[in-house]
Amino acid sequence: MQRWTSAVSSQGQKISVTVPVALATRESTLQVGIDPFWSPLAMLVTQDLALRLQFKERLVLQHHNLPRSGPVLLAPTHRARWDALMLPMAAGRRVTGRDCRFMVTTTEMSGLQGWFLQRLGCFPVDQGRPSLTTLRLAIDLLADGQQLVMFPEGRIHRKDQPIHLHQGLVRLAGLAQSRGVQVPVIPVGLGYSQAPPKPFSRAAICFGKPIYVPEDHGREARIQFNRVLAQTMHTAEQAAREAVGRPLQCL
């Protein structure tokens, strides 16, 4: 089934276009997208060199919970910069046949790092006040059956502490649902045998069972969804940490 969305013409008229057309337009506006040259090169450098040199063992747990097709929103814990390399290794093109489209902070999109991230399909989002253009791009990606990654904690937390989530992810999933795109949210936990991860240590990633935002998009429903998501993220992280021999302390 072909999905349609709305766009505005150069004369200011609202028109209907297919999702791939709208998606290409929004990616061009934000200057983001999968670069055919840099993306395979980045995959080679990160997965075949960097991860193999950094970690003597890289474990993937409960991979059957990861959908192989259709829209999906990955909600990982954020404990180290290595998280952004572990996710494509476990859920990226070589495994699922599709890329991980990361929603990253606006500060991460600056300088040389931002130049590379743009060409790898990443795009910036302010979880506190996301722009309309960014939200529309994210929804178009989901409507196109792609795989999005958003760190709902908002930043790296290196110490063991209770998980607190921003509202950005649940709002995005709710907006997509209101536009007819049912999106499974996959809680993801990452664990490392050392903090911060040191060379030749161990790493693990665990995928939890899919959960869905409720049809009620009110404030209390969003708060309750975040409670459930935080708990399932914690459970996935505990499994990953136990796999590398460094279980979480009771929180």
mmCIF file of C-alpha atoms in Angstrom:
data_model
loop_
_atom_site.group_PDB
_atom_site.id
_atom_site.type_symbol
_atom_site.label_atom_id
_atom_site.label_comp_id
_atom_site.label_asym_id
_atom_site.label_seq_id
_atom_site.Cartn_x
_atom_site.Cartn_y
_atom_site.Cartn_z
ATOM 1 C CA MET A 1 0.000 0.000 0.000
ATOM 2 C CA GLN A 2 1.349 3.395 -1.001
ATOM 3 C CA ARG A 3 1.264 6.024 1.748
ATOM 4 C CA TRP A 4 0.580 9.680 1.088
ATOM 5 C CA THR A 5 1.437 12.791 3.033
ATOM 6 C CA SER A 6 1.040 16.529 2.521
ATOM 7 C CA ALA A 7 3.576 19.076 1.323
ATOM 8 C CA VAL A 8 3.562 22.731 0.320
ATOM 9 C CA SER A 9 4.390 23.796 -3.233
ATOM 10 C CA SER A 10 6.564 26.756 -4.175
ATOM 11 C CA GLN A 11 3.329 28.753 -4.697
ATOM 12 C CA GLY A 12 2.238 28.004 -1.119
ATOM 13 C CA GLN A 13 -0.409 25.441 -2.130
ATOM 14 C CA LYS A 14 -0.936 22.299 -0.046
ATOM 15 C CA ILE A 15 -0.511 19.208 -2.180
ATOM 16 C CA SER A 16 -0.532 15.432 -1.603
ATOM 17 C CA VAL A 17 2.626 13.479 -2.386
ATOM 18 C CA THR A 18 3.830 9.950 -1.764
ATOM 19 C CA VAL A 19 5.925 9.367 1.359
ATOM 20 C CA PRO A 20 9.194 8.642 -0.555
ATOM 21 C CA VAL A 21 8.872 11.961 -2.411
ATOM 22 C CA ALA A 22 8.157 13.900 0.797
ATOM 23 C CA LEU A 23 10.977 12.073 2.558
ATOM 24 C CA ALA A 24 13.494 12.955 -0.140
ATOM 25 C CA THR A 25 12.383 16.591 0.004
ATOM 26 C CA ARG A 26 12.751 16.832 3.793
ATOM 27 C CA GLU A 27 16.146 15.095 3.745
ATOM 28 C CA SER A 28 17.311 17.581 1.124
ATOM 29 C CA THR A 29 16.036 20.508 3.219
ATOM 30 C CA LEU A 30 17.893 19.301 6.325
ATOM 31 C CA GLN A 31 20.906 18.162 4.255
ATOM 32 C CA VAL A 32 20.812 14.671 5.723
ATOM 33 C CA GLY A 33 20.600 11.236 4.143
ATOM 34 C CA ILE A 34 22.505 8.012 3.613
ATOM 35 C CA ASP A 35 25.586 8.862 1.564
ATOM 36 C CA PRO A 36 26.409 6.004 -0.872
ATOM 37 C CA PHE A 37 30.155 6.542 -0.384
ATOM 38 C CA TRP A 38 30.547 7.414 3.301
ATOM 39 C CA SER A 39 28.013 4.956 4.700
ATOM 40 C CA PRO A 40 29.720 1.705 3.529
ATOM 41 C CA LEU A 41 33.107 3.156 4.500
ATOM 42 C CA ALA A 42 31.827 4.035 7.983
ATOM 43 C CA MET A 43 30.430 0.513 8.339
ATOM 44 C CA LEU A 44 33.828 -0.950 7.478
ATOM 45 C CA VAL A 45 35.729 1.318 9.868
ATOM 46 C CA THR A 46 33.348 1.004 12.821
ATOM 47 C CA GLN A 47 32.234 -2.625 12.656
ATOM 48 C CA ASP A 48 35.290 -4.342 11.182
ATOM 49 C CA LEU A 49 37.976 -2.242 12.840
ATOM 50 C CA ALA A 50 36.923 -0.052 15.769
ATOM 51 C CA LEU A 51 34.548 -2.453 17.537
ATOM 52 C CA ARG A 52 36.774 -5.476 16.987
ATOM 53 C CA LEU A 53 39.799 -3.656 18.393
ATOM 54 C CA GLN A 54 37.901 -2.180 21.344
ATOM 55 C CA PHE A 55 35.938 -5.249 22.475
ATOM 56 C CA LYS A 56 37.173 -8.816 22.577
ATOM 57 C CA GLU A 57 33.552 -9.984 22.729
ATOM 58 C CA ARG A 58 30.362 -8.375 21.411
ATOM 59 C CA LEU A 59 27.165 -10.136 22.454
ATOM 60 C CA VAL A 60 23.670 -9.661 20.993
ATOM 61 C CA LEU A 61 20.815 -10.896 23.184
ATOM 62 C CA GLN A 62 17.148 -11.561 22.340
ATOM 63 C CA HIS A 63 17.630 -10.534 18.725
ATOM 64 C CA HIS A 64 14.310 -12.187 17.818
ATOM 65 C CA ASN A 65 12.536 -9.172 19.352
ATOM 66 C CA LEU A 66 13.865 -6.891 16.592
ATOM 67 C CA PRO A 67 11.434 -6.500 13.642
ATOM 68 C CA ARG A 68 12.987 -7.159 10.241
ATOM 69 C CA SER A 69 10.523 -5.001 8.318
ATOM 70 C CA GLY A 70 8.104 -2.151 8.830
ATOM 71 C CA PRO A 71 8.578 0.953 10.976
ATOM 72 C CA VAL A 72 10.430 0.566 14.247
ATOM 73 C CA LEU A 73 11.631 2.955 16.923
ATOM 74 C CA LEU A 74 14.627 1.775 18.960
ATOM 75 C CA ALA A 75 14.852 3.180 22.503
ATOM 76 C CA PRO A 76 18.307 2.369 23.897
ATOM 77 C CA THR A 77 19.965 3.193 27.173
ATOM 78 C CA HIS A 78 22.905 5.576 26.774
ATOM 79 C CA ARG A 79 26.039 4.721 28.741
ATOM 80 C CA ALA A 80 28.942 5.433 26.361
ATOM 81 C CA ARG A 81 29.706 6.821 22.906
ATOM 82 C CA TRP A 82 30.226 3.215 21.833
ATOM 83 C CA ASP A 83 26.422 2.788 22.003
ATOM 84 C CA ALA A 84 26.116 4.502 18.619
ATOM 85 C CA LEU A 85 28.441 1.870 17.078
ATOM 86 C CA MET A 86 26.950 -1.138 18.857
ATOM 87 C CA LEU A 87 23.436 -0.437 17.580
ATOM 88 C CA PRO A 88 24.258 -0.583 13.832
ATOM 89 C CA MET A 89 26.404 -3.658 14.500
ATOM 90 C CA ALA A 90 23.398 -5.462 16.020
ATOM 91 C CA ALA A 91 20.509 -3.912 14.076
ATOM 92 C CA GLY A 92 22.018 -2.264 10.999
ATOM 93 C CA ARG A 93 22.250 -3.047 7.314
ATOM 94 C CA ARG A 94 24.323 -6.217 7.606
ATOM 95 C CA VAL A 95 21.771 -7.793 9.954
ATOM 96 C CA THR A 96 18.359 -6.376 9.038
ATOM 97 C CA GLY A 97 19.047 -5.033 5.549
ATOM 98 C CA ARG A 98 18.339 -1.461 6.614
ATOM 99 C CA ASP A 99 20.139 1.419 8.271
ATOM 100 C CA CYS A 100 19.751 2.849 11.759
ATOM 101 C CA ARG A 101 18.570 6.444 11.348
ATOM 102 C CA PHE A 102 19.764 8.208 14.498
ATOM 103 C CA MET A 103 18.051 11.218 16.019
ATOM 104 C CA VAL A 104 20.934 12.993 17.770
ATOM 105 C CA THR A 105 21.303 16.149 19.829
ATOM 106 C CA THR A 106 21.825 19.445 18.040
ATOM 107 C CA THR A 107 25.302 19.829 19.589
ATOM 108 C CA GLU A 108 26.425 16.511 18.085
ATOM 109 C CA MET A 109 25.637 17.844 14.602
ATOM 110 C CA SER A 110 28.269 20.575 14.732
ATOM 111 C CA GLY A 111 31.810 20.627 13.329
ATOM 112 C CA LEU A 112 33.547 17.712 11.619
ATOM 113 C CA GLN A 113 31.542 15.155 13.602
ATOM 114 C CA GLY A 114 28.313 16.730 12.376
ATOM 115 C CA TRP A 115 29.563 16.640 8.772
ATOM 116 C CA PHE A 116 30.014 12.865 8.991
ATOM 117 C CA LEU A 117 26.772 12.276 10.921
ATOM 118 C CA GLN A 118 24.762 14.114 8.275
ATOM 119 C CA ARG A 119 26.100 11.794 5.576
ATOM 120 C CA LEU A 120 25.323 8.720 7.654
ATOM 121 C CA GLY A 121 21.639 9.612 7.837
ATOM 122 C CA CYS A 122 21.624 11.157 11.319
ATOM 123 C CA PHE A 123 19.571 14.269 11.955
ATOM 124 C CA PRO A 124 19.318 16.655 14.914
ATOM 125 C CA VAL A 125 16.455 16.875 17.385
ATOM 126 C CA ASP A 126 15.861 18.985 20.465
ATOM 127 C CA GLN A 127 13.853 16.606 22.650
ATOM 128 C CA GLY A 128 12.648 19.529 24.726
ATOM 129 C CA ARG A 129 11.424 21.569 21.750
ATOM 130 C CA PRO A 130 11.681 19.542 18.520
ATOM 131 C CA SER A 131 11.205 21.511 15.316
ATOM 132 C CA LEU A 132 8.260 20.781 13.044
ATOM 133 C CA THR A 133 10.613 19.962 10.154
ATOM 134 C CA THR A 134 12.479 17.390 12.232
ATOM 135 C CA LEU A 135 9.266 15.754 13.461
ATOM 136 C CA ARG A 136 7.904 15.552 9.933
ATOM 137 C CA LEU A 137 11.111 13.932 8.715
ATOM 138 C CA ALA A 138 10.970 11.379 11.535
ATOM 139 C CA ILE A 139 7.328 10.552 10.798
ATOM 140 C CA ASP A 140 8.052 10.241 7.061
ATOM 141 C CA LEU A 141 10.906 7.844 7.822
ATOM 142 C CA LEU A 142 8.601 5.694 9.942
ATOM 143 C CA ALA A 143 5.846 5.850 7.310
ATOM 144 C CA ASP A 144 8.458 4.643 4.811
ATOM 145 C CA GLY A 145 9.066 1.589 7.019
ATOM 146 C CA GLN A 146 12.467 2.668 8.250
ATOM 147 C CA GLN A 147 14.272 2.143 11.552
ATOM 148 C CA LEU A 148 14.770 5.117 13.864
ATOM 149 C CA VAL A 149 16.981 5.348 16.939
ATOM 150 C CA MET A 150 16.278 7.856 19.697
ATOM 151 C CA PHE A 151 18.057 7.883 23.065
ATOM 152 C CA PRO A 152 15.088 8.779 25.306
ATOM 153 C CA GLU A 153 17.331 9.674 28.269
ATOM 154 C CA GLY A 154 18.662 12.542 26.166
ATOM 155 C CA ARG A 155 22.349 12.182 27.043
ATOM 156 C CA ILE A 156 24.984 9.736 28.300
ATOM 157 C CA HIS A 157 24.660 8.567 31.905
ATOM 158 C CA ARG A 158 27.871 6.812 32.895
ATOM 159 C CA LYS A 159 26.871 5.906 36.454
ATOM 160 C CA ASP A 160 24.242 3.402 37.579
ATOM 161 C CA GLN A 161 21.104 5.358 38.413
ATOM 162 C CA PRO A 162 17.343 5.145 37.828
ATOM 163 C CA ILE A 163 16.286 5.728 34.237
ATOM 164 C CA HIS A 164 14.482 9.016 33.602
ATOM 165 C CA LEU A 165 13.065 9.637 30.129
ATOM 166 C CA HIS A 166 12.200 12.740 28.139
ATOM 167 C CA GLN A 167 8.812 13.056 26.446
ATOM 168 C CA GLY A 168 10.216 13.256 22.894
ATOM 169 C CA LEU A 169 10.000 9.575 21.991
ATOM 170 C CA VAL A 170 6.456 8.984 23.231
ATOM 171 C CA ARG A 171 5.270 12.159 21.488
ATOM 172 C CA LEU A 172 6.877 11.103 18.214
ATOM 173 C CA ALA A 173 5.334 7.617 18.381
ATOM 174 C CA GLY A 174 1.971 9.170 19.233
ATOM 175 C CA LEU A 175 2.140 11.592 16.290
ATOM 176 C CA ALA A 176 3.044 8.750 13.930
ATOM 177 C CA GLN A 177 0.138 6.691 15.273
ATOM 178 C CA SER A 178 -2.269 9.594 14.762
ATOM 179 C CA ARG A 179 -1.192 9.599 11.097
ATOM 180 C CA GLY A 180 -1.916 5.908 10.696
ATOM 181 C CA VAL A 181 1.609 4.588 11.316
ATOM 182 C CA GLN A 182 1.623 1.980 14.095
ATOM 183 C CA VAL A 183 5.168 1.965 15.469
ATOM 184 C CA PRO A 184 6.604 -0.736 17.746
ATOM 185 C CA VAL A 185 8.975 0.748 20.320
ATOM 186 C CA ILE A 186 11.854 -1.613 21.131
ATOM 187 C CA PRO A 187 13.522 -1.096 24.534
ATOM 188 C CA VAL A 188 17.258 -1.680 24.203
ATOM 189 C CA GLY A 189 19.836 -2.151 26.945
ATOM 190 C CA LEU A 190 23.587 -1.837 26.450
ATOM 191 C CA GLY A 191 26.177 -3.095 28.891
ATOM 192 C CA TYR A 192 29.956 -2.983 29.179
ATOM 193 C CA SER A 193 32.262 -4.979 31.413
ATOM 194 C CA GLN A 194 34.097 -1.775 32.375
ATOM 195 C CA ALA A 195 33.041 1.833 32.836
ATOM 196 C CA PRO A 196 34.169 3.617 30.836
ATOM 197 C CA PRO A 197 34.778 0.828 28.293
ATOM 198 C CA LYS A 198 38.458 0.014 27.912
ATOM 199 C CA PRO A 199 40.272 -1.784 25.081
ATOM 200 C CA PHE A 200 39.748 -5.552 24.946
ATOM 201 C CA SER A 201 36.772 -5.408 27.316
ATOM 202 C CA ARG A 202 33.348 -6.972 26.662
ATOM 203 C CA ALA A 203 30.123 -5.441 25.375
ATOM 204 C CA ALA A 204 26.540 -6.644 25.081
ATOM 205 C CA ILE A 205 23.273 -5.341 23.666
ATOM 206 C CA CYS A 206 19.826 -6.715 24.505
ATOM 207 C CA PHE A 207 16.551 -6.113 22.634
ATOM 208 C CA GLY A 208 13.357 -6.177 24.697
ATOM 209 C CA LYS A 209 9.858 -7.047 23.508
ATOM 210 C CA PRO A 210 8.015 -4.401 21.448
ATOM 211 C CA ILE A 211 5.650 -2.024 23.236
ATOM 212 C CA TYR A 212 3.168 0.419 21.729
ATOM 213 C CA VAL A 213 1.987 3.868 22.721
ATOM 214 C CA PRO A 214 -1.645 3.970 23.885
ATOM 215 C CA GLU A 215 -4.365 5.519 21.743
ATOM 216 C CA ASP A 216 -4.883 8.038 24.531
ATOM 217 C CA HIS A 217 -2.200 10.686 23.920
ATOM 218 C CA GLY A 218 -2.933 12.659 27.084
ATOM 219 C CA ARG A 219 -0.295 13.660 29.622
ATOM 220 C CA GLU A 220 -1.045 10.871 32.105
ATOM 221 C CA ALA A 221 -0.979 8.249 29.359
ATOM 222 C CA ARG A 222 2.421 9.521 28.186
ATOM 223 C CA ILE A 223 3.777 9.450 31.737
ATOM 224 C CA GLN A 224 2.553 5.877 32.209
ATOM 225 C CA PHE A 225 4.070 4.799 28.886
ATOM 226 C CA ASN A 226 7.425 6.266 29.897
ATOM 227 C CA ARG A 227 7.278 4.354 33.188
ATOM 228 C CA VAL A 228 6.767 1.108 31.291
ATOM 229 C CA LEU A 229 9.482 1.967 28.759
ATOM 230 C CA ALA A 230 11.970 2.894 31.501
ATOM 231 C CA GLN A 231 11.315 -0.401 33.280
ATOM 232 C CA THR A 232 11.722 -2.487 30.128
ATOM 233 C CA MET A 233 14.900 -0.586 29.226
ATOM 234 C CA HIS A 234 16.210 -1.327 32.726
ATOM 235 C CA THR A 235 15.385 -5.041 32.308
ATOM 236 C CA ALA A 236 17.199 -5.143 28.948
ATOM 237 C CA GLU A 237 20.192 -3.315 30.409
ATOM 238 C CA GLN A 238 20.339 -5.714 33.341
ATOM 239 C CA ALA A 239 20.443 -8.672 30.937
ATOM 240 C CA ALA A 240 23.259 -7.024 28.953
ATOM 241 C CA ARG A 241 25.228 -6.212 32.076
ATOM 242 C CA GLU A 242 24.871 -9.722 33.472
ATOM 243 C CA ALA A 243 26.096 -11.131 30.144
ATOM 244 C CA VAL A 244 29.377 -9.212 30.494
ATOM 245 C CA GLY A 245 29.810 -10.077 34.173
ATOM 246 C CA ARG A 246 28.968 -6.662 35.626
ATOM 247 C CA PRO A 247 25.354 -6.758 36.874
ATOM 248 C CA LEU A 248 23.565 -3.554 37.718
ATOM 249 C CA GLN A 249 23.416 -2.527 41.337
ATOM 250 C CA CYS A 250 19.913 -2.488 42.806
ATOM 251 C CA LEU A 251 18.331 0.871 41.890
#
